[in-house]
Short mmCIF file of C-alpha atoms and ligand atoms in Angstrom, two decimals:
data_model
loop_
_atom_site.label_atom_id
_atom_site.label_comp_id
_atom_site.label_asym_id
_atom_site.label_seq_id
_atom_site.Cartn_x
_atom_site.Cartn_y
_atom_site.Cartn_z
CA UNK A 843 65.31 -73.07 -60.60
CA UNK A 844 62.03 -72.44 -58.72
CA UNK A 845 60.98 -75.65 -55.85
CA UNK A 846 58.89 -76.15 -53.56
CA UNK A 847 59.96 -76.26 -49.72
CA UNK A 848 57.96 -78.87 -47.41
CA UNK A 849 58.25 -79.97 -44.03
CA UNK A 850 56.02 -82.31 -43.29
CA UNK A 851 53.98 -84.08 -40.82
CA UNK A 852 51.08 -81.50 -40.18
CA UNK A 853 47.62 -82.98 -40.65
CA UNK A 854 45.62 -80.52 -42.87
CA UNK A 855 42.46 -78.78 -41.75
CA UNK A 856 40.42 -76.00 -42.53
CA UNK A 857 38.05 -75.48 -45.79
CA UNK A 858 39.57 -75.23 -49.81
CA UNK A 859 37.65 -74.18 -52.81
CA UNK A 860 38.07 -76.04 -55.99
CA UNK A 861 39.04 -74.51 -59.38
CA UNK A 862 37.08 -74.88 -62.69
CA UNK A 863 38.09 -78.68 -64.25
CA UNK A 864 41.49 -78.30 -66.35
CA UNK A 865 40.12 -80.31 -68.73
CA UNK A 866 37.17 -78.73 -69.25
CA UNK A 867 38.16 -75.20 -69.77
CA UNK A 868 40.77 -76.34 -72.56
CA UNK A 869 37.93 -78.41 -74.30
CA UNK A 870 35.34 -75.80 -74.39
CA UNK A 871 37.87 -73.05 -75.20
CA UNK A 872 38.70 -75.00 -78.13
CA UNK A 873 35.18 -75.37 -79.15
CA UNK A 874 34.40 -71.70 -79.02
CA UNK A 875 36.32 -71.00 -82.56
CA UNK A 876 33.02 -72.67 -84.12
CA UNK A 877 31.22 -69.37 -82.21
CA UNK A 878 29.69 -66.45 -84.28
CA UNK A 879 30.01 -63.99 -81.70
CA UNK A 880 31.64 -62.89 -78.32
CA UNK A 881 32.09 -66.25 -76.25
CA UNK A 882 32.65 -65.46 -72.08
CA UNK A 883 33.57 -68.58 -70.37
CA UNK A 884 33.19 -68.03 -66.30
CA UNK A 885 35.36 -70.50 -64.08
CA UNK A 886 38.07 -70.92 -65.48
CA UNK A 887 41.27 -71.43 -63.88
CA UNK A 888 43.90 -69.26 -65.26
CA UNK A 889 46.64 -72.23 -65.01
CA UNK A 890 49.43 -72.97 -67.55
CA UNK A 891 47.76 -75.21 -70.06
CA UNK A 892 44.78 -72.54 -70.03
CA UNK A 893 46.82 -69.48 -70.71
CA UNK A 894 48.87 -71.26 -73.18
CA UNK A 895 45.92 -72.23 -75.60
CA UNK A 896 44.59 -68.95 -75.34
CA UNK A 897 47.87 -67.84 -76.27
CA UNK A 898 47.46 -69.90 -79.17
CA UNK A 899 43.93 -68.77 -80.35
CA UNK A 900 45.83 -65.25 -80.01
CA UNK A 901 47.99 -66.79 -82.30
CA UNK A 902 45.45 -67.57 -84.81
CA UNK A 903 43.64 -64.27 -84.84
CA UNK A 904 41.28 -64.91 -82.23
CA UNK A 905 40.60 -61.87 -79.77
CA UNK A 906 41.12 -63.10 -75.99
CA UNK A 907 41.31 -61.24 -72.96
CA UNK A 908 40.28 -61.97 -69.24
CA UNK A 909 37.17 -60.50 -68.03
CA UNK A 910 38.29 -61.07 -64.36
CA UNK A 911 40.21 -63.61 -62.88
CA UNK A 912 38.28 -66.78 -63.43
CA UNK A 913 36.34 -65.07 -66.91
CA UNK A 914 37.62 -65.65 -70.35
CA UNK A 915 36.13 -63.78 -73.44
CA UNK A 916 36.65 -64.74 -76.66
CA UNK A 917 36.18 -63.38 -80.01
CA UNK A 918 37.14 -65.60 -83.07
CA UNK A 919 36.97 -64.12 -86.74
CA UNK A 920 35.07 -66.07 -89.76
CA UNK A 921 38.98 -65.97 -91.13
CA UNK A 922 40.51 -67.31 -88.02
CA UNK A 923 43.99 -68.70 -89.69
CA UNK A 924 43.93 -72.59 -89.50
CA UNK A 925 47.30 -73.59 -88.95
CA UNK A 926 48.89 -74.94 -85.60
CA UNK A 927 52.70 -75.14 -85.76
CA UNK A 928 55.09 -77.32 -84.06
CA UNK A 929 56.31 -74.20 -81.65
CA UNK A 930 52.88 -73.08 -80.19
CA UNK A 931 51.48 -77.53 -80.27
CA UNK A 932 54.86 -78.56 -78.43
CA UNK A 933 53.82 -76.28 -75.72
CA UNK A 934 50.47 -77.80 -75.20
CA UNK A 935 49.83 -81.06 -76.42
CA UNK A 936 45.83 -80.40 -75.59
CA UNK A 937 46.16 -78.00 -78.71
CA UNK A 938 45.38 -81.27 -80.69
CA UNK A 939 41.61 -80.00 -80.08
CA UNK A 940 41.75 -77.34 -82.35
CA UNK A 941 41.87 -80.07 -85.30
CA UNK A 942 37.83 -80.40 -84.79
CA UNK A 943 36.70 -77.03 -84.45
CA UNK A 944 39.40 -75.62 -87.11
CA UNK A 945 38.00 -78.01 -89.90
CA UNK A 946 34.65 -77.44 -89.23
CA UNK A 947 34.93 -73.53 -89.34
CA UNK A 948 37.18 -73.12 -92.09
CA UNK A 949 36.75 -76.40 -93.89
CA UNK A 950 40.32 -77.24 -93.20
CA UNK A 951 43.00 -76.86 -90.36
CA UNK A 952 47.13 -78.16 -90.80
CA UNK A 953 47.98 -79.02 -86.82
CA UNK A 954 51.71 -80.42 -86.20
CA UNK A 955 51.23 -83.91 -84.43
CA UNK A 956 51.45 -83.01 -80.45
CA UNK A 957 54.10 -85.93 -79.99
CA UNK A 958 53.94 -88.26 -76.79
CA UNK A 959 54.90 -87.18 -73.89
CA UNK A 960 56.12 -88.63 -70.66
CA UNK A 961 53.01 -90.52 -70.05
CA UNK A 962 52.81 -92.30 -73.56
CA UNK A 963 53.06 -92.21 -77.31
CA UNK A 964 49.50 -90.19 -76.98
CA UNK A 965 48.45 -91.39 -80.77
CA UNK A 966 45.76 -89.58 -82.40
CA UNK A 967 44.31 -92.03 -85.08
CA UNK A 968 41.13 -91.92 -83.60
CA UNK A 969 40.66 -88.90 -83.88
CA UNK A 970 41.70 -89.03 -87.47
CA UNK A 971 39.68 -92.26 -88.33
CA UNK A 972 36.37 -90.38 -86.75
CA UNK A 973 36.71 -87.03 -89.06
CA UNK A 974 37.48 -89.31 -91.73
CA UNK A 975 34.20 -90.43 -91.44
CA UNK A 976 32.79 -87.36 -91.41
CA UNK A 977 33.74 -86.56 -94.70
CA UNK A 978 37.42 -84.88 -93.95
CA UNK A 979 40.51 -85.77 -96.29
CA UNK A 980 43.48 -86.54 -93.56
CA UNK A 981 47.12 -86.51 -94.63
CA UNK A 982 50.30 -86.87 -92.10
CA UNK A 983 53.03 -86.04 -93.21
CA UNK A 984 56.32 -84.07 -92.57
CA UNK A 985 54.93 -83.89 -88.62
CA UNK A 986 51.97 -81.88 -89.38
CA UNK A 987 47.97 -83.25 -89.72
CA UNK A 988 46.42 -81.69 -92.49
CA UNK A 989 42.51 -82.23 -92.86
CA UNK A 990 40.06 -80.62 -95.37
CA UNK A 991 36.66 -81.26 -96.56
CA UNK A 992 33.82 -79.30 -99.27
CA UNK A 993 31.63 -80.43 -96.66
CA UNK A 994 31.00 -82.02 -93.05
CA UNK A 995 28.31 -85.14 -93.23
CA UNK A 996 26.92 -86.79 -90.71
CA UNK A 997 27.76 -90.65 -89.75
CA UNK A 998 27.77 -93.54 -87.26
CA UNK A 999 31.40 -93.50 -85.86
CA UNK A 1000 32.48 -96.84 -83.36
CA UNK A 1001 35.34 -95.98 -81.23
CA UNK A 1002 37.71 -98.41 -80.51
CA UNK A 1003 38.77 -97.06 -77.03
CA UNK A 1004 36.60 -94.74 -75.73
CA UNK A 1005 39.07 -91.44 -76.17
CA UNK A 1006 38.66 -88.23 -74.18
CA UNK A 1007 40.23 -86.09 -76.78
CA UNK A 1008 38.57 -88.47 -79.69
CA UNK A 1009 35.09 -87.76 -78.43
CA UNK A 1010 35.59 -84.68 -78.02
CA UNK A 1011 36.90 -83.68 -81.65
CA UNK A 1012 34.51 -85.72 -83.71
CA UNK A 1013 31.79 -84.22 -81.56
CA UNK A 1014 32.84 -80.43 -82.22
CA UNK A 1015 33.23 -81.42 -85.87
CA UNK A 1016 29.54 -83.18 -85.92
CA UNK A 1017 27.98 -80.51 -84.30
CA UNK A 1018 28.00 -78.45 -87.41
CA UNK A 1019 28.15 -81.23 -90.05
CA UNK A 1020 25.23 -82.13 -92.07
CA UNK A 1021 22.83 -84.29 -90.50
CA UNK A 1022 23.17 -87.05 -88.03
CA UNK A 1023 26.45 -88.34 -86.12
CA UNK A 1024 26.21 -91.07 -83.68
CA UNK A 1025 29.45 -91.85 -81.72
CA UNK A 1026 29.83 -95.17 -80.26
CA UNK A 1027 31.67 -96.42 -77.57
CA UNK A 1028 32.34 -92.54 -76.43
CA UNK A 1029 34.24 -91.54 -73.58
CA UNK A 1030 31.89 -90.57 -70.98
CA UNK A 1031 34.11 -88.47 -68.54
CA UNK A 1032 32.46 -85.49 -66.78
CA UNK A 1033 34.09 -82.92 -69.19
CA UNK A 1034 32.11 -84.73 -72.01
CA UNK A 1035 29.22 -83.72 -70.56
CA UNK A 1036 30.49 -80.25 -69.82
CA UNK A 1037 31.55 -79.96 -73.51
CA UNK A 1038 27.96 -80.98 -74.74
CA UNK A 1039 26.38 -78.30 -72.74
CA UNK A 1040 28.16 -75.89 -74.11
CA UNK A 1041 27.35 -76.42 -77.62
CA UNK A 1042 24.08 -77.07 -76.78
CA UNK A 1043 24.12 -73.42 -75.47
CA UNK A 1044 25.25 -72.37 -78.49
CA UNK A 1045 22.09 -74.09 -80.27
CA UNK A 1046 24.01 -77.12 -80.80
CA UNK A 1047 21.66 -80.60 -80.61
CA UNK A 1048 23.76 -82.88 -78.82
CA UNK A 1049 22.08 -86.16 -76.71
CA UNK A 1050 23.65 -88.68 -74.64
CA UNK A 1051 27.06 -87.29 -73.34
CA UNK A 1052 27.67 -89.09 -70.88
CA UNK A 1053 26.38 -92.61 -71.93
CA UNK A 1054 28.67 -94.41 -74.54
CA UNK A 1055 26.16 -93.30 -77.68
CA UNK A 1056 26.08 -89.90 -78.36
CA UNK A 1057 23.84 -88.55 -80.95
CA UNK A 1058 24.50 -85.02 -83.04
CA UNK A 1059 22.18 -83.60 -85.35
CA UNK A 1060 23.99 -80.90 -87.31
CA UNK A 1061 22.75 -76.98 -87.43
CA UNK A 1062 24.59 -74.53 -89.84
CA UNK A 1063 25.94 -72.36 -87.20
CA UNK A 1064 26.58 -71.66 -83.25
CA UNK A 1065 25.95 -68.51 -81.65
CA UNK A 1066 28.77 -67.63 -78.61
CA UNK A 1067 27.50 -67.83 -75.65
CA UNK A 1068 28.21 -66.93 -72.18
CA UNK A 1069 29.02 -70.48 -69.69
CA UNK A 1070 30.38 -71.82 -66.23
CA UNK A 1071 32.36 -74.84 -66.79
CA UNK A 1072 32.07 -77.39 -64.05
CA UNK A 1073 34.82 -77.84 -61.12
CA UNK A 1074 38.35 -79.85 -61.16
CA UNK A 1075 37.46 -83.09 -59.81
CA UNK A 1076 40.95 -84.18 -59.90
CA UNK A 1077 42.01 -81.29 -58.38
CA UNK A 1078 39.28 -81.88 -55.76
CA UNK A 1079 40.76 -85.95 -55.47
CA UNK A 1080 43.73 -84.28 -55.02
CA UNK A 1081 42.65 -82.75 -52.30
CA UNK A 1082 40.62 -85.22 -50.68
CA UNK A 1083 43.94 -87.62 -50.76
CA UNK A 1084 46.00 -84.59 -49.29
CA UNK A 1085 43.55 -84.88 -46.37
CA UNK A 1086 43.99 -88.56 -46.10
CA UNK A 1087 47.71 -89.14 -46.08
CA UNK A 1088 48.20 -86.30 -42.87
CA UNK A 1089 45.32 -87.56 -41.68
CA UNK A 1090 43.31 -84.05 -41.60
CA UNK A 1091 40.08 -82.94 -41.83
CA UNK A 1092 39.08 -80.67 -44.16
CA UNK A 1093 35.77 -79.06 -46.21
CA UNK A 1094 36.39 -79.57 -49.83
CA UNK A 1095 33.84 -76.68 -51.43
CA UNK A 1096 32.73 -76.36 -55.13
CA UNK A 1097 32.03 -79.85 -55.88
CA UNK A 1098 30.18 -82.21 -58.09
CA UNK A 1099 29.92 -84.97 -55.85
CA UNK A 1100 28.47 -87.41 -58.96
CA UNK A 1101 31.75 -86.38 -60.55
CA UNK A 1102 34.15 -88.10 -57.61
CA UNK A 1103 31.85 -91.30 -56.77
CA UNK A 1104 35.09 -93.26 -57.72
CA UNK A 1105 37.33 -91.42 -55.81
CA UNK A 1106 35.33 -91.16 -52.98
CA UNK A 1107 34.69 -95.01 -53.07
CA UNK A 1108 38.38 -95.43 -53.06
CA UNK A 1109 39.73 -93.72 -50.38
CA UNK A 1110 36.86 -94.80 -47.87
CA UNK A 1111 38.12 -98.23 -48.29
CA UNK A 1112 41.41 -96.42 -47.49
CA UNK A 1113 39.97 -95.32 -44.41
CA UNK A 1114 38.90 -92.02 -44.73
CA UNK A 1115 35.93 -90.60 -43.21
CA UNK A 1116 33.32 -88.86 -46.14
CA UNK A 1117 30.51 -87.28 -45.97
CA UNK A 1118 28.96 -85.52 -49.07
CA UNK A 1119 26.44 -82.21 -49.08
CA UNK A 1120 25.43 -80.57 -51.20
CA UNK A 1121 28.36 -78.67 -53.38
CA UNK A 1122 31.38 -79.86 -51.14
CA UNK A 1123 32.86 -82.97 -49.46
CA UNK A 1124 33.65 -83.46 -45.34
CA UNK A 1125 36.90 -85.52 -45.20
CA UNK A 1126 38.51 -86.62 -41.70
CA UNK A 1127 41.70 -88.72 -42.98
CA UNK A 1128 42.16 -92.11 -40.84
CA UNK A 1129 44.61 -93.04 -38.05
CA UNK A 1130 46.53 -95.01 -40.56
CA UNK A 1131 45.58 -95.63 -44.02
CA UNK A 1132 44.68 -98.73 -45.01
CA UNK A 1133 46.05 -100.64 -48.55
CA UNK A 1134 43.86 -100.77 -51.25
CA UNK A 1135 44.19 -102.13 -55.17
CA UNK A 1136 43.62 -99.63 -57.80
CA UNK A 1137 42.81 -100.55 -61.64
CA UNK A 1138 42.51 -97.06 -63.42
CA UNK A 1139 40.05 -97.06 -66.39
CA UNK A 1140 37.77 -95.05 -68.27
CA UNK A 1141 35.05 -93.24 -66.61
CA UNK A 1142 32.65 -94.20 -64.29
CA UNK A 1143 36.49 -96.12 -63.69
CA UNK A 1144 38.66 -94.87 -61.18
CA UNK A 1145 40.44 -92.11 -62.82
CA UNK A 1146 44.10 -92.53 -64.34
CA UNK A 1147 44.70 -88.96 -63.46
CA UNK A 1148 44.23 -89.88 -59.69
CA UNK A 1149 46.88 -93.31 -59.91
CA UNK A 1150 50.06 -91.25 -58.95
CA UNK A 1151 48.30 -89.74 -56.27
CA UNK A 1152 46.99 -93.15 -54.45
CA UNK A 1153 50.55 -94.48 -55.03
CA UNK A 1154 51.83 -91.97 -52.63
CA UNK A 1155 48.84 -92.60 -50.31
CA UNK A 1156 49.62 -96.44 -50.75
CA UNK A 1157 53.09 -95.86 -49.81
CA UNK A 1158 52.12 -94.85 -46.28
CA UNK A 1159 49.47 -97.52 -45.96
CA UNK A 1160 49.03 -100.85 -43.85
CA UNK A 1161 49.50 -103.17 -45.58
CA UNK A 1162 50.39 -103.98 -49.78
CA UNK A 1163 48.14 -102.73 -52.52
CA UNK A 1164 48.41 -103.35 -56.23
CA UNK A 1165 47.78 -100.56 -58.77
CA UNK A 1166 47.39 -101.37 -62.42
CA UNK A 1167 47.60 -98.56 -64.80
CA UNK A 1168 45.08 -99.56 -67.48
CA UNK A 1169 45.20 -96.10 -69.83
CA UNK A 1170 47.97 -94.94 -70.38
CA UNK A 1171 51.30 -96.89 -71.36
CA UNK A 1172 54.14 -95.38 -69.16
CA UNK A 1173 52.32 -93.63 -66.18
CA UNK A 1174 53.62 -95.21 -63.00
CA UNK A 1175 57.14 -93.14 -63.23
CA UNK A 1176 56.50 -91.54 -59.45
CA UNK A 1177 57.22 -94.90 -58.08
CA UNK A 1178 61.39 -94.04 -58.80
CA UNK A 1179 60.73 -91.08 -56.70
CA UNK A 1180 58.68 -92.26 -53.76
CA UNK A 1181 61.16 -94.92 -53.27
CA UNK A 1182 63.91 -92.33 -53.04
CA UNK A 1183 62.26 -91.43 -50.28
CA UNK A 1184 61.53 -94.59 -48.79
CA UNK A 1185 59.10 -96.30 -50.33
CA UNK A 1186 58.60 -100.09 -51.04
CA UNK A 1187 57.44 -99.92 -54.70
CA UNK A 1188 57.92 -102.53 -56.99
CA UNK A 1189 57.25 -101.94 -61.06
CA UNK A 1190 56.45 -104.42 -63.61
CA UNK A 1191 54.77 -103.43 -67.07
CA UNK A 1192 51.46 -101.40 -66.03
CA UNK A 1193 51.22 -103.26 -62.76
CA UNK A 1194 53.00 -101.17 -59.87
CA UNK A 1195 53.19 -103.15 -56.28
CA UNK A 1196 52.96 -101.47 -53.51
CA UNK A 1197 54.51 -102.12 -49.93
CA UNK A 1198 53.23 -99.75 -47.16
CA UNK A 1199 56.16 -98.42 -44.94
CA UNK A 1200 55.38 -96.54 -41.44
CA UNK A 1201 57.37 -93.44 -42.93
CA UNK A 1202 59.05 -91.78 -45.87
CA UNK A 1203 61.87 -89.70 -45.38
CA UNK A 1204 61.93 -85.73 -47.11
CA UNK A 1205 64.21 -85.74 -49.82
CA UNK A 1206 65.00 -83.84 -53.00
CA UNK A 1207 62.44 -85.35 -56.10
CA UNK A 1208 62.14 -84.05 -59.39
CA UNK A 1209 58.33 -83.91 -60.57
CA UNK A 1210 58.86 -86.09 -63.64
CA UNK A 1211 54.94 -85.17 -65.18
CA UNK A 1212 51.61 -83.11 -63.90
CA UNK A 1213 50.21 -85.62 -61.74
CA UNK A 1214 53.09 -87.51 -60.49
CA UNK A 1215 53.80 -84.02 -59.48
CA UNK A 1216 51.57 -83.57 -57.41
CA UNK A 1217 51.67 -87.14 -55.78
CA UNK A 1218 55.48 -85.87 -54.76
CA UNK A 1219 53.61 -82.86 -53.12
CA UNK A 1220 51.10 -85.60 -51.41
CA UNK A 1221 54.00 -87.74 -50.29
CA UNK A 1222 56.54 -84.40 -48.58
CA UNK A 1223 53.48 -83.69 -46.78
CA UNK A 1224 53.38 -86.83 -45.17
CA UNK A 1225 56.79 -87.80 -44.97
CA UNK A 1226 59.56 -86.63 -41.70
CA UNK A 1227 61.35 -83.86 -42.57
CA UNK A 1228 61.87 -81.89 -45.51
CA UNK A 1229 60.99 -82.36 -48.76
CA UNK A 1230 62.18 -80.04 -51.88
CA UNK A 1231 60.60 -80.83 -55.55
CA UNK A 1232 61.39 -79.56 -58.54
CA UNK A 1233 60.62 -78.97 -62.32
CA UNK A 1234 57.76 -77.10 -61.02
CA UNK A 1235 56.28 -75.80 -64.23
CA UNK A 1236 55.08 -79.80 -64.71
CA UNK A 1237 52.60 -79.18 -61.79
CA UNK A 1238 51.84 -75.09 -62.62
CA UNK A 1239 50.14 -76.68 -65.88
CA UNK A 1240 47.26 -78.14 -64.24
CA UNK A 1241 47.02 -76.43 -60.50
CA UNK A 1242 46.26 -72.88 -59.60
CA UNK A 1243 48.65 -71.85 -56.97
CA UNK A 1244 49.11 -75.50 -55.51
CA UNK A 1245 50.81 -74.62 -52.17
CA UNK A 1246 48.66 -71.47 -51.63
CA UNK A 1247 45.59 -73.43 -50.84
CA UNK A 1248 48.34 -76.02 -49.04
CA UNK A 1249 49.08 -73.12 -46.93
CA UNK A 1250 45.80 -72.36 -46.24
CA UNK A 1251 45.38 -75.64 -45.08
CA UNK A 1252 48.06 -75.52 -42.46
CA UNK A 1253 50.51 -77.12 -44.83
CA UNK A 1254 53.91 -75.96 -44.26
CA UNK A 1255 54.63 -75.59 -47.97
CA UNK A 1256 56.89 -72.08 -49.61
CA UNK A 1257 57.70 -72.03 -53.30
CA UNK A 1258 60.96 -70.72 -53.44
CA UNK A 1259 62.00 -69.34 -56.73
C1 EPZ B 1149 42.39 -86.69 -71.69
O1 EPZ B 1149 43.55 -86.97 -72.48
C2 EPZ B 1149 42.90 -85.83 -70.56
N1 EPZ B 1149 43.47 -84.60 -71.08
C3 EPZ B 1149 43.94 -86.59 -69.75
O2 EPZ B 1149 44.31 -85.76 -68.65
C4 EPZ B 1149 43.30 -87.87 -69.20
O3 EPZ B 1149 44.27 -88.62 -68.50
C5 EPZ B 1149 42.76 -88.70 -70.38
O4 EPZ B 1149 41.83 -87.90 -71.16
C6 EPZ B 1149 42.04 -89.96 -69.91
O5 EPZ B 1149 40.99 -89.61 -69.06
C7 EPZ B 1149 42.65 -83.61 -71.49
O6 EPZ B 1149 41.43 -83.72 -71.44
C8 EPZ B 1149 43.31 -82.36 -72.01
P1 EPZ B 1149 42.47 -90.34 -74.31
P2 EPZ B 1149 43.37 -87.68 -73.93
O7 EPZ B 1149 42.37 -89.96 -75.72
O8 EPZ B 1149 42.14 -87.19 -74.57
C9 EPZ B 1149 44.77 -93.89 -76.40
C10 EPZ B 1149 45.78 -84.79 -67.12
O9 EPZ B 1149 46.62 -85.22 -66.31
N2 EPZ B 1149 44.42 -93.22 -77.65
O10 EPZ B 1149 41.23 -90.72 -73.55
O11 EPZ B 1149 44.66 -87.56 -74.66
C11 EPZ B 1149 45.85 -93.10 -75.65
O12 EPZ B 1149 47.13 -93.48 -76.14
C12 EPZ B 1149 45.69 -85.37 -68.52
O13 EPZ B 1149 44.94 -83.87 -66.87
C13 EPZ B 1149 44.66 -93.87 -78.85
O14 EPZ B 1149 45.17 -94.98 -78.87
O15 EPZ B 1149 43.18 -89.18 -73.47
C14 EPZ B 1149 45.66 -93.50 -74.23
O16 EPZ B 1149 46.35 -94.70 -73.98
C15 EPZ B 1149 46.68 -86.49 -68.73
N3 EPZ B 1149 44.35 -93.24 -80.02
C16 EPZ B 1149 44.17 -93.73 -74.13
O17 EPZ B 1149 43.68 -93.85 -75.49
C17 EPZ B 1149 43.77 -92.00 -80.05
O18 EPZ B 1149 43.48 -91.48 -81.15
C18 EPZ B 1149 43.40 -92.61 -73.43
O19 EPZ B 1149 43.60 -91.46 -74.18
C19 EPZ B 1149 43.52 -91.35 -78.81
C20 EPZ B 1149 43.85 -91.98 -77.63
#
C-alpha cells in the first residue's frame, strides 16, 4: 500500500505553480456533452476525479483523448448513450453532473444516485426539484435517477441552499431550454463563473454567475469550443497554509487573487505575511501562528474545502481557535488524526475546538477523505519527526503530484509505493 514519507520541520521556500481548479474542469467537462462539435479544454489537471469522468464520457460514447498534458479534447455524438451506472458513479460521485447535460441533449438520462460519502449524505433533491421545474419528469427508484422530458422550458427556480452542484445542473439544463430561467439564491463559487463562460463560449446567454440571480435565455444549440478553465484556488490555499505552518516563504504563481480574498483574509490574521501581484501570491509564514475562528460557508464565505487544512494550522497555533463547519454534515474527521499526533482538538456536532500545542509528533495517519488528506500532509510537515500517511488515492483525486511540488519546495516528502 503506497504512503507518503515526511520528515518534517523544514520551512518551505522557493516558487509553485498552481493547477487548473478541480472543480472546474469536472463541471465544464460535463457540460461539453451539450457541444456540437470538437470541445478542447486547456488547463486541466490530469488528477483522479478528472481522468475518471472522462473515463466515463468514454463510457458513454464520447471520443476523449489528451491533446497534451494539461489539454483535453472531446468529441460527444448526437447519440451519446444516457445512462450512468452504479460502477462508473461510485467511482466519482461528481458524475452526478452528467444528469443536466444528459437530459438536455438526449431528452432523458438514468444516473445511479452517487451515495454520500465520508463528508455527508451529499443529497441531490435540489437538483431534482430545479429540473423539475424545468419541465423534466424525475423518478428514484431502485438507486438510479431517471429524468425525461418532450421538452426543456424555461422558469424561475429559488434554491433553498445555494448548491454548487445544484447551480450548476439546472444551469446546463437551462442553457438549452426554451426561453428564460432565472435561478435564485445560486451558489456563487468561482467555478460558477468559470462554468458560465464556457457556455457562453459556446453561444450560450448566461448573466449573473456569480451574484445569487442568474439569468438563462435558452438557444437551440451550443457549438464546442476551445477554453482555459481558471486555477485551483484550493489547491493554491493549500499551498499558501503549507507556507504558513513551516513558516516559509514562498511565490504562489497562476492565481486569481479575487478567487482567495477569504483565504488570504484568514491566514493574515494567522500571521502570515501576503502580498498579492498580479497572477501569484508572496507568502512569508509567521514566527508562530496565531489562533484564529473559522465558520466555513458558501462563497464569498471562507471555503469548507479549506476547514481541514486550518485545523492543522490551528493545531500549531498560539492560542485556541474555534472552527464551525457550516456545509457539510460530517467534515471535521481530521481532528481523530491530528490528535494522534498530538493535538488538543476537541469535537462537538459541527463545532471543532481547537487547542494550539508548541508541537505535534510524526506518526502513522490514515487520510480518511481528499482534504483532510491533505491537512495530514500540512500537519507531517510541521510536526518533529516522521510522519507516514496513507490511503493515498483519497488525496491523488484532487492534487496533481502533491509531494512533487512539496519537493520542490524543500519539503522532505517521498511517496513510497
Ligand atoms: C461542490 O460539491 C464541490 N465539488 C465540493 O468540493 C465543495 O465542498 C462544495 O461544492 C461546496 O463548495 C465539486 O464541485 C465537484 P453543494 P457539491 O451542493 O456541489 C447540501 C472538494 O473537496 N445539498 O454546494 O456536492 C449538501 O448536502 C469537494 O473538492 C442538499 O442538501 O456541494 C451540502 O451539505 C468536496 N441538497 C451542501 O448542500 C442538494 O440537492 C453543499 O453542497 C445538494 C446539496
Amino acid at each position: 500500500m503506497a504512503k507518503l514519507v515526511i520528515n518534517g520541520g523544514i520551512p518551505l521556500e522557493g516558487s509553485v505553480k498552481i493547477s487548473g481548479a478541480k472543480n472546474a474542469a469536472l463541471a465544464v467537462i460535463a457540460a461539453s456533452l451539450l457541444a456540437e462539435g470538437e470541445t478542447v479544454l486547456e488547463n486541466i489537471p490530469q488528477i483522479n476525479d478528472v481522468v475518471i469522468l472522462t473515463e466515463i464520457l468514454q463510457s458513454l460514447g464520447a471520443s476523449v483523448f489528451w491533446k497534451d498534458r494539461e489539454t483535453l479534447s472531446i468529441t460527444v455524438p448526437d447519440d451519446v448513450h444516457c445512462v450512468a451506472n452504479y460502477r462508473e458513479v461510485k467511482r466519482l460521485r461528481a458524475s452526478n453532473l452528467l444528469l443536466g447535460p444528459l437530459v438536455a441533449r438526449r431528452r432523458k438520462a438514468r444516473i445511479s444516485l452517487p451515495g454520500g460519502c465520508q463528508i455527508g449524505s451529499r443529497p441531490m433533491d435540489l437538483h431534482l426539484k430545479g429540473l423539475a421545474k424545468l419541465g423534466c419528469t424525475i423518478g428514484v427508484e431502485h438507486g438510479f435517477i431517471k429524468a425525461c422530458c418532450s421538452r426543456l422550458e424555461g422558469n424561475r427556480i429559488y434554491l433553498d441552499f445555494p448548491s454548487v452542484g445544484a447551480t450548476e445542473n439546472i444551469m446546463m439544463a437551462a442553457a438549452v431550454a426554451e426561453g428564460k430561467t432565472i435561478i435564485e439564491n445560486a451558489a456563487k463559487e468561482p467555478e460558477i463563473v468559470d462554468l458560465a463562460s464556457f457556455l457562453n463560449s459556446m453561444g450560450g446567454k448566461i448573466r449573473g454567475a456569480g451574484t445569487d440571480r442568474i439569468k438563462i435565455t435558452g438557444v437551440k444549440t451550443l457549438r464546442a469550443a476551445k477554453y482555459a478553465i481558471i486555477p485551483d484556488r484550493i489547491e493554491a490555499g493549500t499551498f499558501l497554509a503549507a507556507v504558513t505552518i513551516t513558516g516559509g516563504n514562498v511565490r504562489v504563481e497562476n492565481v486569481i487573487p479575487p478567487h482567495l480574498k477569504p483565504i488570504i483574509a484568514k491566514l493574515q490574521e494567522a500571521g502570515a505575511w501576503i502580498k498579492e501581484e498580479d497572477s501569484s501570491l508572496h507568502i512569508v509564514g509567521p514566527e508562530r501562528i496565531k489562533s484564529v475562528d473559522i465558520k466555513t460557508l458558501p462563497f464569498p464565505g471562507f471555503p469548507t474545502d479549506m476547514q481541514s487544512q486550518m485545523m492543522a494550522l490551528l493545531a500549531l497555533a498560539y492560542g485556541t481557535g474555534v472552527i464551525v463547519e457550516n456545509v457539510f454534515e460530517n467534515r471535521l474527521l481530521v481532528a481523530n488524526e491530528l490528535n494522534r499526533m498530538g493535538a488538543q482538538i476537541k469535537v462537538e456536532g459541527h463545532t471543532a475546538i481547537v487547542q494550539g500545542v508548541p508541537f505535534l509528533n510524526g506518526v502513522s495517519v490514515k487520510a480518511p477523505d481528499l482534504r483532510s488528506g491533505v491537512a495530514l500532509i500540512l500537519a507531517g510537515l510541521a510536526a518533529r519527526g516522521t510522519t507516514e500517511i496513507y490511503n493515498l488515492h483519497v488525496i491523488d483525486r484532487g492534487y496533481l503530484n502533491v509531494e512533487e511540488k512539496l519537493s520542490r519546495l524543500g519539503a522532505d516528502i517521498k511517496r513510497i509505493d
